[in-house]
mmCIF file of C-alpha atoms (C1' of nucleotides) in Angstrom:
data_model
loop_
_atom_site.group_PDB
_atom_site.id
_atom_site.type_symbol
_atom_site.label_atom_id
_atom_site.label_comp_id
_atom_site.label_asym_id
_atom_site.label_seq_id
_atom_site.Cartn_x
_atom_site.Cartn_y
_atom_site.Cartn_z
ATOM 1 C CA MET A 1 0.000 0.000 0.000
ATOM 2 C CA PRO A 2 1.159 3.541 -0.738
ATOM 3 C CA PRO A 3 2.538 5.735 2.052
ATOM 4 C CA GLY A 4 -0.066 7.802 3.843
ATOM 5 C CA SER A 5 2.130 10.831 4.397
ATOM 6 C CA VAL A 6 5.281 12.576 3.280
ATOM 7 C CA ALA A 7 7.049 11.465 6.457
ATOM 8 C CA GLU A 8 6.149 7.870 5.796
ATOM 9 C CA ALA A 9 7.286 8.093 2.169
ATOM 10 C CA LEU A 10 10.633 9.463 3.332
ATOM 11 C CA ARG A 11 11.006 6.544 5.715
ATOM 12 C CA VAL A 12 10.312 4.103 2.885
ATOM 13 C CA GLN A 13 13.032 5.717 0.780
ATOM 14 C CA ASP A 14 15.471 5.549 3.686
ATOM 15 C CA LYS A 15 14.726 1.887 4.142
ATOM 16 C CA LEU A 16 15.036 0.918 0.471
ATOM 17 C CA ARG A 17 17.969 3.109 -0.517
ATOM 18 C CA PRO A 18 20.616 0.726 0.892
ATOM 19 C CA LEU A 19 19.249 -2.013 -1.352
ATOM 20 C CA VAL A 20 20.330 -0.255 -4.537
ATOM 21 C CA ASP A 21 23.014 -2.306 -6.297
ATOM 22 C CA LEU A 22 25.757 -0.065 -7.678
ATOM 23 C CA ALA A 23 28.216 -2.822 -8.567
ATOM 24 C CA GLY A 24 27.381 -2.662 -12.263
ATOM 25 C CA PRO A 25 28.164 -2.754 -15.068
ATOM 26 C CA GLY A 26 24.880 -4.460 -15.964
ATOM 27 C CA PRO A 27 23.953 -5.936 -19.336
ATOM 28 C CA THR A 28 25.870 -4.343 -22.205
ATOM 29 C CA ALA A 29 23.961 -6.323 -24.809
ATOM 30 C CA PRO A 30 20.471 -6.865 -23.409
ATOM 31 C CA ALA A 31 18.091 -8.897 -25.568
ATOM 32 C CA THR A 32 15.080 -6.889 -24.482
ATOM 33 C CA VAL A 33 14.643 -3.417 -23.018
ATOM 34 C CA ALA A 34 11.491 -2.097 -21.396
ATOM 35 C CA GLY A 35 10.169 1.445 -21.439
ATOM 36 C CA LEU A 36 7.801 2.754 -18.769
ATOM 37 C CA ASP A 37 5.649 5.845 -18.842
ATOM 38 C CA VAL A 38 2.435 7.277 -17.403
ATOM 39 C CA ALA A 39 -0.175 9.617 -18.868
ATOM 40 C CA TYR A 40 -2.647 11.637 -16.798
ATOM 41 C CA ALA A 41 -6.218 12.709 -17.477
ATOM 42 C CA GLU A 42 -6.791 16.469 -17.529
ATOM 43 C CA SER A 43 -8.596 16.203 -14.238
ATOM 44 C CA GLY A 44 -5.491 14.638 -12.748
ATOM 45 C CA ASP A 45 -7.496 11.993 -10.948
ATOM 46 C CA ARG A 46 -6.903 9.206 -13.403
ATOM 47 C CA LEU A 47 -3.841 7.790 -15.117
ATOM 48 C CA ALA A 48 -2.684 5.097 -17.492
ATOM 49 C CA ALA A 49 0.644 3.353 -16.928
ATOM 50 C CA ALA A 50 2.302 1.547 -19.823
ATOM 51 C CA VAL A 51 5.249 -0.752 -20.278
ATOM 52 C CA THR A 52 6.588 -1.670 -23.688
ATOM 53 C CA VAL A 53 9.267 -4.280 -24.255
ATOM 54 C CA LEU A 54 11.515 -3.769 -27.257
ATOM 55 C CA ASP A 55 13.901 -6.077 -29.017
ATOM 56 C CA ALA A 56 17.127 -4.274 -28.167
ATOM 57 C CA ARG A 57 18.602 -4.921 -31.600
ATOM 58 C CA THR A 58 15.706 -4.047 -33.904
ATOM 59 C CA LEU A 59 13.830 -1.784 -31.455
ATOM 60 C CA ALA A 60 10.613 -3.543 -32.430
ATOM 61 C CA VAL A 61 7.976 -3.840 -29.730
ATOM 62 C CA VAL A 62 7.704 -7.482 -28.678
ATOM 63 C CA ASP A 63 5.410 -7.130 -25.677
ATOM 64 C CA SER A 64 3.436 -4.500 -23.817
ATOM 65 C CA ALA A 65 0.957 -3.946 -21.013
ATOM 66 C CA VAL A 66 -1.168 -1.073 -19.736
ATOM 67 C CA THR A 67 -3.072 -0.292 -16.568
ATOM 68 C CA VAL A 68 -5.633 2.403 -15.861
ATOM 69 C CA GLY A 69 -5.848 3.669 -12.310
ATOM 70 C CA ARG A 70 -5.416 6.554 -9.939
ATOM 71 C CA PRO A 71 -2.329 8.433 -8.778
ATOM 72 C CA ALA A 72 -1.207 6.761 -5.549
ATOM 73 C CA PHE A 73 0.302 9.895 -3.991
ATOM 74 C CA ASP A 74 0.320 13.656 -4.451
ATOM 75 C CA TYR A 75 3.038 14.995 -6.673
ATOM 76 C CA VAL A 76 5.934 16.010 -4.470
ATOM 77 C CA PRO A 77 9.362 16.549 -6.051
ATOM 78 C CA GLY A 78 11.614 13.852 -4.637
ATOM 79 C CA LEU A 79 8.672 11.591 -3.846
ATOM 80 C CA PHE A 80 7.493 11.291 -7.395
ATOM 81 C CA ALA A 81 7.907 7.516 -7.483
ATOM 82 C CA PHE A 82 5.123 6.947 -4.985
ATOM 83 C CA ARG A 83 2.707 8.510 -7.392
ATOM 84 C CA GLU A 84 3.296 6.170 -10.310
ATOM 85 C CA LEU A 85 4.914 3.087 -8.837
ATOM 86 C CA PRO A 86 1.801 1.012 -8.049
ATOM 87 C CA ALA A 87 0.396 1.427 -11.551
ATOM 88 C CA LEU A 88 3.746 0.751 -13.182
ATOM 89 C CA LEU A 89 4.245 -2.417 -11.126
ATOM 90 C CA ASP A 90 0.778 -3.537 -12.089
ATOM 91 C CA ALA A 91 1.621 -3.087 -15.748
ATOM 92 C CA LEU A 92 4.938 -4.908 -15.314
ATOM 93 C CA ASP A 93 3.092 -7.848 -13.778
ATOM 94 C CA ARG A 94 1.031 -8.205 -16.920
ATOM 95 C CA LEU A 95 4.012 -8.711 -19.196
ATOM 96 C CA THR A 96 4.597 -12.157 -20.583
ATOM 97 C CA VAL A 97 8.343 -11.656 -20.825
ATOM 98 C CA ARG A 98 10.858 -10.484 -18.244
ATOM 99 C CA PRO A 99 12.824 -7.562 -19.744
ATOM 100 C CA ASP A 100 16.600 -7.376 -19.256
ATOM 101 C CA LEU A 101 16.577 -3.655 -18.496
ATOM 102 C CA LEU A 102 14.078 -1.009 -17.399
ATOM 103 C CA VAL A 103 14.313 2.484 -18.874
ATOM 104 C CA CYS A 104 12.370 4.826 -16.632
ATOM 105 C CA ASP A 105 10.885 8.233 -17.371
ATOM 106 C CA GLY A 106 12.523 10.147 -14.524
ATOM 107 C CA HIS A 107 15.718 9.987 -12.481
ATOM 108 C CA GLY A 108 17.600 7.313 -10.593
ATOM 109 C CA LEU A 109 20.516 8.435 -8.425
ATOM 110 C CA ALA A 110 20.128 12.009 -9.666
ATOM 111 C CA HIS A 111 17.786 12.595 -6.765
ATOM 112 C CA PRO A 112 18.085 14.563 -3.495
ATOM 113 C CA ARG A 113 18.337 11.333 -1.472
ATOM 114 C CA ARG A 114 19.811 9.251 -4.298
ATOM 115 C CA PHE A 115 16.648 7.208 -4.672
ATOM 116 C CA GLY A 116 14.592 8.336 -7.644
ATOM 117 C CA LEU A 117 11.948 6.362 -9.514
ATOM 118 C CA ALA A 118 14.505 4.284 -11.434
ATOM 119 C CA CYS A 119 16.182 3.142 -8.207
ATOM 120 C CA HIS A 120 12.850 2.374 -6.615
ATOM 121 C CA LEU A 121 11.619 0.352 -9.590
ATOM 122 C CA GLY A 122 14.931 -1.462 -9.830
ATOM 123 C CA VAL A 123 15.003 -2.445 -6.167
ATOM 124 C CA VAL A 124 11.373 -3.564 -6.113
ATOM 125 C CA THR A 125 11.627 -5.629 -9.303
ATOM 126 C CA GLY A 126 15.225 -6.732 -8.927
ATOM 127 C CA LEU A 127 15.829 -5.783 -12.546
ATOM 128 C CA PRO A 128 18.608 -3.580 -13.917
ATOM 129 C CA ALA A 129 17.167 -0.086 -14.276
ATOM 130 C CA ILE A 130 18.202 3.376 -15.460
ATOM 131 C CA GLY A 131 16.547 6.769 -15.380
ATOM 132 C CA VAL A 132 16.248 9.136 -18.326
ATOM 133 C CA GLY A 133 14.893 12.535 -17.375
ATOM 134 C CA LYS A 134 13.953 15.356 -19.726
ATOM 135 C CA THR A 135 14.627 18.055 -17.130
ATOM 136 C CA PRO A 136 16.940 18.181 -14.090
ATOM 137 C CA LEU A 137 15.911 17.610 -10.499
ATOM 138 C CA VAL A 138 19.254 18.117 -8.789
ATOM 139 C CA GLY A 139 22.830 18.886 -9.757
ATOM 140 C CA GLU A 140 25.028 21.159 -11.802
ATOM 141 C CA TRP A 141 26.672 20.569 -15.154
ATOM 142 C CA ASP A 142 28.442 22.138 -18.064
ATOM 143 C CA GLU A 143 26.845 22.260 -21.476
ATOM 144 C CA PRO A 144 27.764 19.052 -23.309
ATOM 145 C CA GLY A 145 29.140 19.063 -26.860
ATOM 146 C CA PRO A 146 26.583 19.945 -29.557
ATOM 147 C CA ARG A 147 26.668 16.622 -31.389
ATOM 148 C CA ARG A 148 25.035 13.307 -30.585
ATOM 149 C CA GLY A 149 27.073 11.508 -27.958
ATOM 150 C CA GLY A 150 28.346 14.707 -26.332
ATOM 151 C CA TRP A 151 28.060 14.584 -22.557
ATOM 152 C CA SER A 152 29.131 16.080 -19.271
ATOM 153 C CA PRO A 153 28.947 14.845 -15.693
ATOM 154 C CA LEU A 154 25.959 15.781 -13.559
ATOM 155 C CA ARG A 155 27.312 16.666 -10.116
ATOM 156 C CA ASP A 156 25.493 17.122 -6.850
ATOM 157 C CA GLY A 157 26.871 17.477 -3.365
ATOM 158 C CA GLY A 158 30.386 16.681 -4.531
ATOM 159 C CA GLU A 159 29.505 13.471 -6.312
ATOM 160 C CA VAL A 160 28.684 12.493 -9.880
ATOM 161 C CA VAL A 161 25.036 11.419 -9.843
ATOM 162 C CA GLY A 162 24.410 11.188 -13.560
ATOM 163 C CA ARG A 163 25.301 12.319 -17.021
ATOM 164 C CA VAL A 164 23.921 15.092 -19.213
ATOM 165 C CA LEU A 165 23.793 13.422 -22.602
ATOM 166 C CA ARG A 166 23.116 14.763 -26.086
ATOM 167 C CA THR A 167 21.227 12.013 -27.876
ATOM 168 C CA ARG A 168 20.887 13.832 -31.227
ATOM 169 C CA ASP A 169 22.797 16.606 -32.968
ATOM 170 C CA GLY A 170 21.701 20.008 -31.760
ATOM 171 C CA VAL A 171 18.858 18.915 -29.463
ATOM 172 C CA LYS A 172 18.467 19.522 -25.760
ATOM 173 C CA PRO A 173 20.350 16.919 -23.754
ATOM 174 C CA VAL A 174 18.681 14.340 -21.493
ATOM 175 C CA PHE A 175 19.627 13.478 -17.917
ATOM 176 C CA VAL A 176 20.789 9.892 -17.521
ATOM 177 C CA SER A 177 21.348 8.273 -14.147
ATOM 178 C CA VAL A 178 21.800 4.826 -12.681
ATOM 179 C CA GLY A 179 18.796 3.134 -11.152
ATOM 180 C CA HIS A 180 19.882 -0.351 -10.132
ATOM 181 C CA ARG A 181 22.456 -2.945 -11.213
ATOM 182 C CA MET A 182 23.909 -0.672 -13.900
ATOM 183 C CA SER A 183 27.011 1.488 -14.326
ATOM 184 C CA LEU A 184 26.636 5.065 -15.480
ATOM 185 C CA ALA A 185 28.769 4.520 -18.587
ATOM 186 C CA ASN A 186 26.700 1.516 -19.606
ATOM 187 C CA ALA A 187 23.492 3.412 -18.928
ATOM 188 C CA ALA A 188 24.610 6.186 -21.278
ATOM 189 C CA ASP A 189 25.569 3.628 -23.945
ATOM 190 C CA ARG A 190 22.168 1.951 -23.676
ATOM 191 C CA VAL A 191 20.426 5.302 -24.089
ATOM 192 C CA LEU A 192 22.426 6.099 -27.215
ATOM 193 C CA ALA A 193 21.522 2.702 -28.615
ATOM 194 C CA LEU A 194 17.871 3.562 -28.037
ATOM 195 C CA THR A 195 18.018 6.959 -29.747
ATOM 196 C CA PRO A 196 18.817 6.328 -33.415
ATOM 197 C CA ARG A 197 16.324 8.955 -34.520
ATOM 198 C CA TYR A 198 14.773 11.010 -31.753
ATOM 199 C CA ARG A 199 15.857 12.811 -28.612
ATOM 200 C CA LEU A 200 14.079 10.387 -26.291
ATOM 201 C CA PRO A 201 14.660 6.617 -26.169
ATOM 202 C CA GLU A 202 12.382 4.501 -28.342
ATOM 203 C CA THR A 203 11.346 2.703 -25.170
ATOM 204 C CA THR A 204 10.006 5.913 -23.674
ATOM 205 C CA ARG A 205 8.335 6.928 -26.914
ATOM 206 C CA THR A 206 6.483 3.661 -27.427
ATOM 207 C CA ALA A 207 5.338 3.542 -23.796
ATOM 208 C CA ASP A 208 4.234 7.170 -23.984
ATOM 209 C CA ARG A 209 2.163 6.535 -27.071
ATOM 210 C CA LEU A 210 0.557 3.467 -25.569
ATOM 211 C CA CYS A 211 -0.578 5.017 -22.290
ATOM 212 C CA ARG A 212 -1.860 8.120 -24.052
ATOM 213 C CA ASP A 213 -3.891 6.070 -26.485
ATOM 214 C CA VAL A 214 -5.380 3.931 -23.747
ATOM 215 C CA LEU A 215 -6.228 6.953 -21.629
ATOM 216 C CA ALA A 216 -7.914 8.646 -24.575
ATOM 217 C CA ALA A 217 -9.900 5.514 -25.376
ATOM 218 C CA ALA A 218 -10.924 5.099 -21.748
ATOM 219 C CA SER A 219 -12.009 8.733 -21.598
ATOM 220 C CA GLY A 220 -14.400 8.497 -24.499
ATOM 221 C "C1'" DG K 1 12.972 33.917 4.572
ATOM 222 C "C1'" DC K 2 13.120 32.973 -0.695
ATOM 223 C "C1'" DG K 3 13.455 30.352 -4.794
ATOM 224 C "C1'" DA K 4 13.801 25.561 -6.974
ATOM 225 C "C1'" DC K 5 11.437 21.538 -7.619
ATOM 226 C "C1'" DA K 6 11.583 14.326 -12.062
ATOM 227 C "C1'" DG K 7 6.285 13.767 -13.862
ATOM 228 C "C1'" DA J 1 1.822 15.700 -16.081
ATOM 229 C "C1'" DT J 2 -1.693 18.764 -19.103
ATOM 230 C "C1'" DC J 3 -3.452 23.089 -21.679
ATOM 231 C "C1'" DT J 4 -2.179 26.049 -25.560
ATOM 232 C "C1'" DT J 5 -0.939 29.192 -31.297
ATOM 233 C "C1'" DG J 6 2.071 29.852 -34.147
ATOM 234 C "C1'" DT J 7 6.338 28.811 -36.381
ATOM 235 C "C1'" DC J 8 10.436 26.771 -38.344
ATOM 236 C "C1'" DG J 9 12.318 22.880 -40.969
ATOM 237 C "C1'" DC J 10 12.649 18.421 -43.508
#
DNA sequence: GCGACAG
DNA sequence: ATCTTGTCGC
């Protein structure tokens, strides 16, 4: 069951944070990679969580699952995972295959307490996981090189918590961080392998499309 | 005290 | 997250 208060959510993070596996490097040639994303109704009281599993080599979708439900927690920066986690886990349970890597829409270690959504999902599922955020939550960085592959370290409190990575020439960079059972360098490599054409990973894009479609269909 | 603040 | 008009570029 979801936490009933901010204080309780913080205690949950404190308890789970030590379980994050930072040994890495994690799979460098995964067979399948999963993307997870959530779409919200305008009213904000309903959501659809989607997981798509892609063949890591062809990027074709080989499995997927969706769940319609309600946000499990108010949106609080730093406690974002509690909002979407139940629905995402429900969707993951409906998959027929076990993906080799989870690519989450949000941060992993690039979090005020080093336990963002990607860490949380990784610990709970036991699967290797990384976070790919579109905007920063914590940290400082220098502008990465302008071409695809350019990157710079994301630093916070004296430590490197992620990488600011340019996935396409001339586009805004994304924020990559480790979630669970992955090294940062491998995480960045996996993201580049998932962005042959667009700024965001194909995993994120396919999951985004799926949950939006389902939400629209469920709305009428 | 004030601003910042994943999605 | 979601709403929202026009605009630039392939």
